[in-house]
CSV table of C-alpha atoms and ligand atoms in Angstrom, one decimal:
chain,number,residue,atom,x,y,z
A,1,MET,CA,-7.2,4.5,20.0
A,2,SER,CA,-4.3,2.1,19.5
A,3,HIS,CA,-5.4,-1.5,19.1
A,4,PHE,CA,-1.8,-2.5,20.0
A,5,ALA,CA,-1.3,-1.6,23.7
A,6,LEU,CA,0.2,-3.0,26.9
A,7,GLN,CA,-2.3,-4.7,29.1
A,8,ASN,CA,-1.0,-6.2,32.4
A,9,GLY,CA,2.5,-5.9,31.2
A,10,VAL,CA,2.0,-7.7,27.9
A,11,LEU,CA,1.5,-6.1,24.5
A,12,HIS,CA,-1.9,-7.1,23.1
A,13,ALA,CA,-3.5,-6.9,19.7
A,14,GLU,CA,-7.1,-5.9,20.6
A,15,ARG,CA,-7.8,-8.4,23.5
A,16,VAL,CA,-5.3,-11.0,22.6
A,17,PRO,CA,-1.8,-11.1,24.1
A,18,LEU,CA,0.8,-11.2,21.3
A,19,SER,CA,2.8,-13.7,23.4
A,20,ALA,CA,0.0,-16.2,23.0
A,21,ILE,CA,0.0,-15.7,19.2
A,22,ALA,CA,3.8,-16.1,19.1
A,23,GLU,CA,3.5,-19.3,21.1
A,24,GLN,CA,0.7,-20.8,19.0
A,25,TYR,CA,1.8,-19.7,15.5
A,26,GLY,CA,5.5,-19.2,15.9
A,27,THR,CA,7.6,-16.3,14.7
A,28,PRO,CA,8.1,-14.4,12.5
A,29,THR,CA,4.4,-13.7,12.2
A,30,TYR,CA,2.4,-10.7,11.0
A,31,VAL,CA,-0.6,-9.8,13.2
A,32,TYR,CA,-3.3,-7.5,12.1
A,33,SER,CA,-6.1,-5.8,14.0
A,34,LYS,CA,-9.5,-6.0,12.2
A,35,ALA,CA,-10.9,-3.1,14.3
A,36,ARG,CA,-8.1,-0.8,13.3
A,37,LEU,CA,-8.5,-1.8,9.6
A,38,LEU,CA,-12.2,-0.9,9.8
A,39,GLU,CA,-11.5,2.4,11.5
A,40,ASN,CA,-8.9,3.4,8.9
A,41,PHE,CA,-11.2,2.5,6.0
A,42,ALA,CA,-14.0,4.4,7.6
A,43,GLY,CA,-11.8,7.5,7.7
A,44,TYR,CA,-12.1,7.5,3.9
A,45,ALA,CA,-15.5,5.9,3.4
A,46,ALA,CA,-17.6,7.9,6.0
A,47,PRO,CA,-17.1,11.3,4.3
A,48,CYS,CA,-17.8,9.6,0.9
A,49,ALA,CA,-21.3,8.5,2.0
A,50,GLY,CA,-24.0,10.0,-0.1
A,51,ARG,CA,-21.6,11.2,-2.8
A,52,ASP,CA,-20.4,9.8,-6.0
A,53,ALA,CA,-17.0,8.7,-4.6
A,54,LEU,CA,-15.1,5.5,-4.4
A,55,VAL,CA,-12.2,4.3,-2.2
A,56,CYS,CA,-10.0,2.0,-4.3
A,57,TYR,CA,-7.6,0.5,-1.7
A,58,ALA,CA,-4.1,0.2,-3.2
A,59,MET,CA,-3.7,-3.5,-2.5
A,60,LYS,CA,0.0,-3.6,-3.1
A,61,ALA,CA,0.3,-2.4,0.5
A,62,ASN,CA,-1.2,-5.7,1.8
A,63,SER,CA,-3.1,-8.1,-0.5
A,64,ASN,CA,-4.0,-10.9,1.9
A,65,LEU,CA,-7.4,-12.3,0.8
A,66,ALA,CA,-8.9,-11.8,4.3
A,67,ILE,CA,-8.0,-8.1,4.3
A,68,LEU,CA,-9.4,-7.7,0.8
A,69,ASP,CA,-12.6,-9.5,1.8
A,70,ILE,CA,-13.1,-7.3,4.8
A,71,LEU,CA,-12.6,-4.1,2.8
A,72,ALA,CA,-14.8,-5.4,-0.1
A,73,ARG,CA,-17.6,-5.9,2.3
A,74,GLN,CA,-17.2,-2.3,3.4
A,75,GLY,CA,-17.7,-1.3,-0.2
A,76,ALA,CA,-14.1,-0.8,-1.2
A,77,GLY,CA,-12.9,-0.8,-4.7
A,78,PHE,CA,-9.3,-1.8,-5.5
A,79,ASP,CA,-6.3,-0.2,-7.1
A,80,ILE,CA,-4.3,-3.0,-8.8
A,81,VAL,CA,-1.0,-3.1,-10.6
A,82,SER,CA,-1.0,-6.6,-12.0
A,83,GLY,CA,-3.2,-9.3,-13.4
A,84,GLY,CA,-2.3,-11.3,-10.3
A,85,GLU,CA,-3.8,-8.6,-8.1
A,86,LEU,CA,-7.0,-8.7,-10.2
A,87,LEU,CA,-7.2,-12.4,-9.6
A,88,ARG,CA,-6.8,-11.8,-5.9
A,89,VAL,CA,-9.6,-9.3,-5.9
A,90,ILE,CA,-11.9,-11.8,-7.6
A,91,ALA,CA,-10.8,-14.6,-5.3
A,92,ALA,CA,-11.6,-12.4,-2.3
A,93,GLY,CA,-15.1,-11.7,-3.6
A,94,GLY,CA,-14.3,-8.1,-4.6
A,95,ASP,CA,-16.1,-6.4,-7.5
A,96,PRO,CA,-14.0,-6.1,-10.7
A,97,GLY,CA,-16.4,-3.2,-11.6
A,98,LYS,CA,-14.7,-1.2,-8.8
A,99,VAL,CA,-11.1,-1.9,-9.9
A,100,ILE,CA,-8.7,0.6,-11.4
A,101,PHE,CA,-5.5,-0.7,-13.0
A,102,SER,CA,-2.4,1.4,-12.4
A,103,GLY,CA,1.2,0.8,-13.5
A,104,VAL,CA,3.6,1.6,-16.3
A,105,GLY,CA,4.0,-1.8,-17.9
A,106,LYS,CA,0.7,-3.6,-18.3
A,107,THR,CA,1.1,-6.6,-20.6
A,108,MET,CA,-1.3,-7.6,-23.4
A,109,ALA,CA,-2.4,-10.6,-21.3
A,110,GLU,CA,-3.1,-8.4,-18.3
A,111,ILE,CA,-5.1,-5.9,-20.4
A,112,GLY,CA,-7.1,-8.7,-21.9
A,113,LEU,CA,-7.9,-10.2,-18.5
A,114,ALA,CA,-8.9,-6.8,-17.1
A,115,LEU,CA,-11.2,-6.2,-20.1
A,116,GLU,CA,-12.7,-9.7,-19.8
A,117,LYS,CA,-13.5,-9.1,-16.1
A,118,GLY,CA,-14.9,-5.6,-16.8
A,119,ILE,CA,-12.8,-3.3,-14.6
A,120,LEU,CA,-13.8,0.3,-13.9
A,121,CYS,CA,-10.8,1.9,-15.5
A,122,PHE,CA,-7.2,1.6,-16.8
A,123,ASN,CA,-4.9,4.3,-15.4
A,124,VAL,CA,-2.7,4.8,-18.4
A,125,GLU,CA,0.8,6.1,-18.2
A,126,SER,CA,2.0,6.5,-21.8
A,127,ILE,CA,1.0,6.8,-25.4
A,128,PRO,CA,2.3,3.4,-26.4
A,129,GLU,CA,0.1,2.0,-23.6
A,130,LEU,CA,-2.9,3.8,-25.0
A,131,HIS,CA,-2.3,2.1,-28.4
A,132,ARG,CA,-1.8,-1.3,-26.7
A,133,ILE,CA,-5.1,-1.1,-24.8
A,134,ASN,CA,-6.9,0.1,-27.9
A,135,GLU,CA,-5.5,-2.8,-29.9
A,136,VAL,CA,-6.5,-5.4,-27.3
A,137,ALA,CA,-10.0,-3.9,-26.8
A,138,GLY,CA,-10.5,-3.8,-30.6
A,139,ARG,CA,-9.5,-7.4,-30.9
A,140,MET,CA,-12.0,-8.4,-28.2
A,141,GLY,CA,-14.8,-6.2,-29.6
A,142,LYS,CA,-14.8,-4.1,-26.5
A,143,ARG,CA,-14.3,-0.5,-25.5
A,144,ALA,CA,-11.8,0.2,-22.7
A,145,PRO,CA,-12.4,2.9,-20.1
A,146,VAL,CA,-9.2,4.9,-19.6
A,147,SER,CA,-7.9,7.6,-17.4
A,148,LEU,CA,-4.5,9.3,-17.8
A,149,ARG,CA,-2.1,9.5,-15.0
A,150,VAL,CA,-0.7,12.9,-15.2
A,151,ASN,CA,2.4,14.0,-13.5
A,152,PRO,CA,1.8,17.4,-11.9
A,153,ASN,CA,5.5,17.9,-10.9
A,154,VAL,CA,4.7,18.5,-7.3
A,155,ASP,CA,7.3,17.8,-4.7
A,156,ALA,CA,5.7,15.3,-2.3
A,157,ARG,CA,8.5,15.9,0.2
A,158,THR,CA,9.1,12.3,1.0
A,159,HIS,CA,11.8,9.6,0.4
A,160,PRO,CA,13.1,9.8,-3.2
A,161,TYR,CA,12.3,6.0,-3.7
A,162,ILE,CA,8.6,6.7,-2.9
A,163,ALA,CA,8.2,10.1,-4.6
A,164,THR,CA,6.5,9.6,-7.9
A,165,GLY,CA,5.1,12.9,-9.1
A,166,LEU,CA,8.4,14.7,-10.1
A,167,LYS,CA,9.6,15.3,-13.7
A,168,ALA,CA,12.3,12.7,-13.3
A,169,SER,CA,9.9,10.0,-12.4
A,170,LYS,CA,9.1,7.0,-14.6
A,171,PHE,CA,5.4,7.4,-13.7
A,172,GLY,CA,2.6,9.2,-15.5
A,173,VAL,CA,2.4,11.6,-18.5
A,174,ALA,CA,4.3,14.9,-18.1
A,175,PHE,CA,1.9,17.7,-17.5
A,176,ALA,CA,3.1,19.5,-20.6
A,177,ASP,CA,2.2,16.5,-22.8
A,178,ALA,CA,-1.2,15.8,-21.1
A,179,LEU,CA,-3.4,17.6,-23.6
A,180,ALA,CA,-1.8,16.0,-26.6
A,181,THR,CA,-2.0,12.6,-25.0
A,182,TYR,CA,-5.7,13.1,-24.2
A,183,ARG,CA,-6.3,14.0,-27.8
A,184,THR,CA,-4.6,10.8,-28.9
A,185,ALA,CA,-6.7,8.8,-26.5
A,186,ALA,CA,-9.9,10.5,-27.6
A,187,ALA,CA,-9.2,9.7,-31.2
A,188,LEU,CA,-8.6,6.0,-30.7
A,189,PRO,CA,-11.7,4.0,-31.6
A,190,HIS,CA,-11.8,1.4,-28.9
A,191,LEU,CA,-11.1,3.7,-25.9
A,192,ASP,CA,-13.5,5.7,-23.7
A,193,VAL,CA,-11.8,8.6,-22.0
A,194,VAL,CA,-13.5,8.7,-18.6
A,195,GLY,CA,-11.0,10.0,-16.1
A,196,ILE,CA,-7.9,11.7,-14.9
A,197,ASP,CA,-5.6,10.5,-12.1
A,198,CYS,CA,-2.4,11.4,-10.3
A,199,HIS,CA,-0.3,10.0,-7.5
A,200,ILE,CA,2.6,12.0,-6.3
A,201,GLY,CA,4.2,9.8,-3.7
A,202,SER,CA,3.8,7.9,-0.5
A,203,GLN,CA,4.2,8.5,3.3
A,204,LEU,CA,3.1,12.2,2.9
A,205,LEU,CA,2.9,13.8,6.3
A,206,ASP,CA,1.1,16.9,5.0
A,207,ASP,CA,-1.7,16.9,2.6
A,208,ALA,CA,-0.7,20.3,1.1
A,209,PRO,CA,1.2,18.7,-1.9
A,210,LEU,CA,-1.8,16.5,-2.5
A,211,LEU,CA,-4.1,19.4,-2.7
A,212,GLU,CA,-1.7,21.3,-4.8
A,213,ALA,CA,-1.6,18.4,-7.3
A,214,LEU,CA,-5.4,18.4,-7.2
A,215,ASP,CA,-5.6,22.1,-8.2
A,216,LYS,CA,-3.4,21.4,-11.2
A,217,VAL,CA,-5.5,18.4,-12.2
A,218,ILE,CA,-8.7,20.6,-11.9
A,219,GLU,CA,-7.2,23.2,-14.2
A,220,LEU,CA,-6.4,20.5,-16.8
A,221,VAL,CA,-9.9,19.1,-16.6
A,222,ASP,CA,-11.2,22.5,-17.6
A,223,THR,CA,-8.7,22.8,-20.5
A,224,LEU,CA,-9.9,19.4,-21.7
A,225,ALA,CA,-13.5,20.4,-21.4
A,226,ASP,CA,-12.8,23.4,-23.7
A,227,GLU,CA,-11.5,20.8,-26.2
A,228,GLY,CA,-14.6,18.8,-26.0
A,229,ILE,CA,-13.0,16.0,-23.9
A,230,HIS,CA,-15.2,15.4,-20.8
A,231,ILE,CA,-13.8,13.9,-17.7
A,232,HIS,CA,-16.2,11.9,-15.5
A,233,HIS,CA,-13.9,11.1,-12.6
A,234,VAL,CA,-11.0,12.6,-10.8
A,235,ASP,CA,-8.7,10.1,-9.1
A,236,VAL,CA,-6.5,11.9,-6.5
A,237,GLY,CA,-4.3,8.9,-5.9
A,238,GLY,CA,-3.1,7.7,-2.5
A,239,GLY,CA,-0.1,8.8,-0.4
A,240,LEU,CA,-1.2,9.8,3.1
A,241,GLY,CA,1.4,8.8,5.6
A,242,ILE,CA,1.2,7.1,9.0
A,243,ASP,CA,2.9,7.4,12.4
A,244,TYR,CA,6.0,5.2,12.5
A,245,GLY,CA,6.8,6.3,16.0
A,246,THR,CA,9.3,9.1,15.4
A,247,GLY,CA,6.9,11.9,16.1
A,248,GLU,CA,5.4,12.1,12.6
A,249,ALA,CA,2.1,13.8,12.6
A,250,PRO,CA,0.3,12.4,9.6
A,251,PRO,CA,-3.2,13.7,8.8
A,252,VAL,CA,-5.2,11.1,10.6
A,253,PRO,CA,-8.0,10.2,10.5
A,254,ALA,CA,-8.1,10.6,6.8
A,255,SER,CA,-11.6,12.1,6.9
A,256,ALA,CA,-10.2,15.7,7.3
A,257,TYR,CA,-8.2,15.3,4.2
A,258,VAL,CA,-11.1,13.7,2.3
A,259,GLU,CA,-13.3,16.6,3.3
A,260,ARG,CA,-10.7,19.1,2.1
A,261,VAL,CA,-10.6,17.3,-1.3
A,262,PHE,CA,-14.4,17.5,-1.5
A,263,ALA,CA,-14.5,21.1,-0.5
A,264,ARG,CA,-12.0,21.9,-3.3
A,265,ILE,CA,-14.0,19.9,-5.8
A,266,ASP,CA,-17.3,21.3,-4.9
A,267,ALA,CA,-16.1,24.9,-5.0
A,268,TRP,CA,-14.6,24.2,-8.5
A,269,ARG,CA,-17.8,22.6,-9.8
A,270,ALA,CA,-20.0,25.4,-8.4
A,271,ALA,CA,-17.7,28.0,-10.0
A,272,ARG,CA,-17.1,26.4,-13.4
A,273,HIS,CA,-19.6,23.6,-14.0
A,274,GLY,CA,-22.9,24.9,-12.6
A,275,GLY,CA,-22.4,22.5,-9.6
A,276,LYS,CA,-22.5,19.4,-11.8
A,277,PRO,CA,-20.8,16.7,-9.7
A,278,VAL,CA,-17.8,14.7,-10.7
A,279,LYS,CA,-17.0,11.3,-9.3
A,280,VAL,CA,-14.0,11.3,-7.0
A,281,ILE,CA,-11.7,8.3,-6.5
A,282,PHE,CA,-9.1,7.8,-3.7
A,283,GLU,CA,-6.3,5.2,-3.9
A,284,PRO,CA,-5.0,4.9,-0.3
A,285,GLY,CA,-2.7,2.0,0.6
A,286,ARG,CA,-0.5,2.6,3.6
A,287,SER,CA,-3.0,4.7,5.6
A,288,ILE,CA,-5.5,1.9,5.4
A,289,VAL,CA,-3.3,-1.0,6.6
A,290,GLY,CA,0.0,0.4,7.9
A,291,ASP,CA,-0.9,0.7,11.6
A,292,THR,CA,-3.2,-2.3,11.5
A,293,GLY,CA,-0.2,-4.7,11.7
A,294,VAL,CA,2.8,-5.7,13.7
A,295,LEU,CA,5.6,-8.2,12.9
A,296,LEU,CA,6.3,-10.6,15.7
A,297,MET,CA,9.9,-11.9,15.9
A,298,ALA,CA,11.9,-13.8,18.5
A,299,VAL,CA,15.4,-13.1,19.8
A,300,GLU,CA,17.7,-15.9,19.0
A,301,PHE,CA,21.0,-14.6,20.4
A,302,VAL,CA,22.5,-11.5,21.7
A,303,LYS,CA,26.0,-11.0,20.3
A,304,PRO,CA,28.2,-8.3,21.8
A,305,GLY,CA,30.6,-6.8,19.3
A,306,GLU,CA,33.6,-4.5,19.4
A,307,GLU,CA,31.7,-1.5,18.0
A,308,LYS,CA,28.1,-2.6,18.1
A,309,ASN,CA,26.0,-5.1,20.0
A,310,PHE,CA,23.8,-7.2,17.9
A,311,CYS,CA,20.5,-8.7,18.7
A,312,VAL,CA,20.0,-11.6,16.3
A,313,ILE,CA,16.3,-12.1,15.6
A,314,ASP,CA,14.4,-14.7,13.6
A,315,ALA,CA,12.9,-12.2,11.2
A,316,ALA,CA,15.0,-10.8,8.4
A,317,MET,CA,15.2,-8.5,5.4
A,318,ASN,CA,13.2,-11.0,3.4
A,319,ASP,CA,10.3,-10.7,5.9
A,320,MET,CA,10.5,-6.9,6.1
A,321,ALA,CA,12.4,-5.0,3.4
A,322,ARG,CA,11.6,-1.4,4.3
A,323,PRO,CA,14.4,-0.7,6.7
A,324,THR,CA,17.3,-1.8,4.4
A,325,LEU,CA,15.5,-0.6,1.2
A,326,TYR,CA,14.5,2.8,2.3
A,327,GLN,CA,16.5,3.3,5.5
A,328,ALA,CA,13.0,3.3,7.1
A,329,TRP,CA,12.9,3.7,10.9
A,330,MET,CA,10.4,1.1,12.3
A,331,ASP,CA,9.6,1.1,16.0
A,332,VAL,CA,10.4,-2.1,17.8
A,333,GLN,CA,8.7,-3.0,21.2
A,334,PRO,CA,9.2,-5.9,23.5
A,335,VAL,CA,6.0,-8.0,23.8
A,336,LYS,CA,6.7,-8.5,27.6
A,337,PRO,CA,8.9,-5.5,28.7
A,338,ARG,CA,11.6,-6.5,31.2
A,339,GLN,CA,13.1,-4.5,34.1
A,340,GLY,CA,16.8,-3.9,33.7
A,341,THR,CA,19.5,-1.7,32.2
A,342,PRO,CA,18.9,-1.2,28.5
A,343,VAL,CA,21.7,-2.1,26.0
A,344,THR,CA,21.9,-0.5,22.6
A,345,TYR,CA,21.6,-3.1,19.8
A,346,ASP,CA,21.3,-3.4,16.1
A,347,LEU,CA,18.5,-5.9,15.3
A,348,VAL,CA,19.8,-8.1,12.6
A,349,GLY,CA,18.4,-11.3,10.9
A,350,PRO,CA,20.0,-14.5,9.8
A,351,VAL,CA,20.2,-13.6,6.1
A,352,CYS,CA,23.7,-13.5,4.7
A,353,GLU,CA,23.9,-9.8,3.8
A,354,SER,CA,25.3,-6.9,5.7
A,355,GLY,CA,22.1,-5.1,4.7
A,356,ASP,CA,20.1,-7.6,6.7
A,357,TRP,CA,19.0,-5.3,9.5
A,358,LEU,CA,15.6,-4.4,10.8
A,359,ALA,CA,16.4,-1.7,13.3
A,360,ARG,CA,19.6,0.1,14.4
A,361,ASP,CA,20.8,1.5,17.7
A,362,ARG,CA,17.8,0.5,19.8
A,363,ALA,CA,18.0,0.5,23.6
A,364,LEU,CA,16.4,-2.7,24.8
A,365,VAL,CA,16.4,-5.1,27.7
A,366,VAL,CA,16.2,-8.5,26.0
A,367,GLU,CA,17.1,-12.1,26.5
A,368,PRO,CA,17.1,-15.0,24.0
A,369,GLY,CA,13.6,-16.3,23.5
A,370,ASP,CA,12.0,-12.9,24.1
A,371,VAL,CA,9.4,-11.8,21.5
A,372,LEU,CA,9.6,-8.4,19.9
A,373,ALA,CA,7.0,-6.6,17.8
A,374,MET,CA,7.9,-4.3,14.9
A,375,MET,CA,5.1,-1.8,15.0
A,376,ALA,CA,3.2,-0.3,12.1
A,377,ALA,CA,4.3,-3.1,9.8
A,378,GLY,CA,0.9,-3.8,8.1
A,379,ALA,CA,1.7,-2.0,4.9
A,380,TYR,CA,4.5,-3.0,2.4
A,381,GLY,CA,5.6,-5.6,4.9
A,382,PHE,CA,4.3,-9.1,3.9
A,383,THR,CA,3.7,-8.0,0.3
A,384,MET,CA,7.3,-7.1,-0.2
A,385,SER,CA,8.7,-10.2,1.5
A,386,SER,CA,10.6,-12.8,-0.4
A,387,ASN,CA,12.1,-16.3,-0.1
A,388,TYR,CA,15.7,-15.2,-0.2
A,389,ASN,CA,18.0,-17.7,1.5
A,390,THR,CA,15.1,-20.3,1.0
A,391,ARG,CA,13.3,-18.8,3.9
A,392,GLY,CA,9.6,-19.6,4.0
A,393,ARG,CA,7.5,-16.4,4.3
A,394,ALA,CA,6.0,-15.5,7.7
A,395,ALA,CA,2.5,-16.5,8.8
A,396,GLU,CA,-0.3,-13.9,8.9
A,397,VAL,CA,-2.9,-13.7,11.7
A,398,LEU,CA,-5.9,-11.4,12.0
A,399,VAL,CA,-7.2,-10.5,15.4
A,400,ASP,CA,-10.9,-9.6,15.9
A,401,GLY,CA,-11.6,-8.8,19.5
A,402,ASP,CA,-10.6,-11.9,21.4
A,403,GLN,CA,-10.7,-14.1,18.2
A,404,VAL,CA,-7.5,-15.1,16.4
A,405,HIS,CA,-7.7,-16.2,12.7
A,406,LEU,CA,-4.8,-17.6,10.8
A,407,ILE,CA,-5.1,-15.9,7.4
A,408,ARG,CA,-2.0,-17.3,5.8
A,409,ARG,CA,-0.1,-20.2,7.1
A,410,ARG,CA,3.7,-20.2,7.3
A,411,GLU,CA,5.4,-21.4,4.2
A,412,ASP,CA,7.1,-24.7,4.4
A,413,PRO,CA,10.6,-24.6,2.8
A,414,ALA,CA,9.7,-27.7,0.8
A,415,GLU,CA,7.0,-25.7,-0.9
A,416,LEU,CA,9.6,-23.2,-2.0
A,417,PHE,CA,11.4,-25.6,-4.4
A,418,ALA,CA,8.4,-27.6,-5.4
A,419,LEU,CA,8.1,-25.8,-8.7
A,420,GLU,CA,11.7,-26.6,-9.7
A,421,SER,CA,12.9,-29.6,-11.7
A,422,LEU,CA,16.2,-31.5,-12.1
A,423,VAL,CA,17.7,-31.7,-15.6
A,424,LYS,CA,17.6,-35.4,-16.5
B,501,LLP,N1,-1.7,4.7,-6.2
B,501,LLP,C1,-0.6,4.5,-6.9
B,501,LLP,C2,-0.6,4.7,-8.4
B,501,LLP,C3,0.6,4.1,-6.3
B,501,LLP,O1,1.7,3.9,-7.0
B,501,LLP,C4,0.6,3.8,-4.9
B,501,LLP,C5,1.8,3.4,-4.2
B,501,LLP,C6,-0.6,4.0,-4.2
B,501,LLP,C7,-1.7,4.5,-4.9
B,501,LLP,C8,-0.7,3.9,-2.7
B,501,LLP,O2,0.1,4.8,-2.0
B,501,LLP,P1,0.0,4.8,-0.4
B,501,LLP,O3,-1.3,5.3,0.0
B,501,LLP,O4,0.3,3.5,0.1
B,501,LLP,O5,1.1,5.8,-0.1
B,501,LLP,N2,7.0,0.2,-0.7
B,501,LLP,C9,7.0,1.6,-0.3
B,501,LLP,C10,5.8,2.4,-0.8
B,501,LLP,C11,5.6,2.3,-2.3
B,501,LLP,C12,4.4,3.0,-2.8
B,501,LLP,C13,4.1,2.7,-4.2
B,501,LLP,N3,2.9,3.3,-4.8
B,501,LLP,C14,7.2,1.7,1.2
B,501,LLP,O6,7.2,0.7,1.9
B,501,LLP,O7,7.3,2.8,1.7
């Protein structure tokens, strides 16, 4: 069920009219549905019940503390990519013992922080990184749990900017080098080799490439076992796509995909390991939060042009980078649809860049002051926003039934330069 739907001619988030939120909190504002968040998480977590499995939410998609807190209470772990994200998990009451740390460029300080807090695992992407983690752990008198991110060279069939599992990608260890890299890891004195992971891309509309990557990973685990390197968890990464309103048919709810992963794993364990279970980790981001959020924005002006008509809105590329960065098509709906003859507009913001557009060629009936909602904006929306043009970032609001909670207040421009100093 959609938690963003028209009721009495007004688009609602659960039981709250979005017009009321725009009035109270202003625009641009991100609005999230708690019910949808819980449903999406349950799509992963329900099939995991009773098994040794962990859903590590990839918090780069949306790292608001309130979102993290809700997920942590549901038992989520977290996939992080920086020390800052680890501090967020802790601030939200999440358990560092359920954190996995991904990314190609972990600094010494970040590794030290993660070891101090006792994270579950480092997802390592190169031999130099193995040496660095070993060195920091040795200095701290600790052992670091590591997994290697292998690159199975599977085509995720998605936008090139968000495909990560190909040979040309900066991510992961090439499949051909995986065995040697595992041997290096196993020989380092301050590392415990505990897992294997892969992540082939994002916004996948078909889970076949994910399962193909899993098959390759499984083969590698057996090769490692023959070498005496025993893997305790298999991390299948994230990547499931969502419906952006162009007829995509993503595998939702995620439970069917999760069941398919377990079926593969169980058949393999039964055939090769006497049924001995292996822990399974998932790293979903977009499919947990993407369709839980909308971005509210108001029409400032309509500006007819020679070739194009422009609808100038108060949200811009700094609030939502996906359209200009990935040519992503995001659905835009009026909060109070009007009668009339639609006009085709490009929706553009006030930022001084030709690339500052949020949607193109949309047929809308709008007037200045109208509020529009960019749909399915909950993932990689706020987290990728910036202060370009000294624009304070949008407010964030969470709706729970008929309750509205402000979970991040709008930034005041004065706060944006508060860290700067004049040269005396
Ligand atoms: N695990 C790793 C190692 C990742 O790099 C990512 C995403 C995820 C998990 C979560 O993937 P998801 O389930 O969200 O597909 N900003 C882009 C997406 C970048 C994805 C980066 N990595 C966008 O807005 O489309």
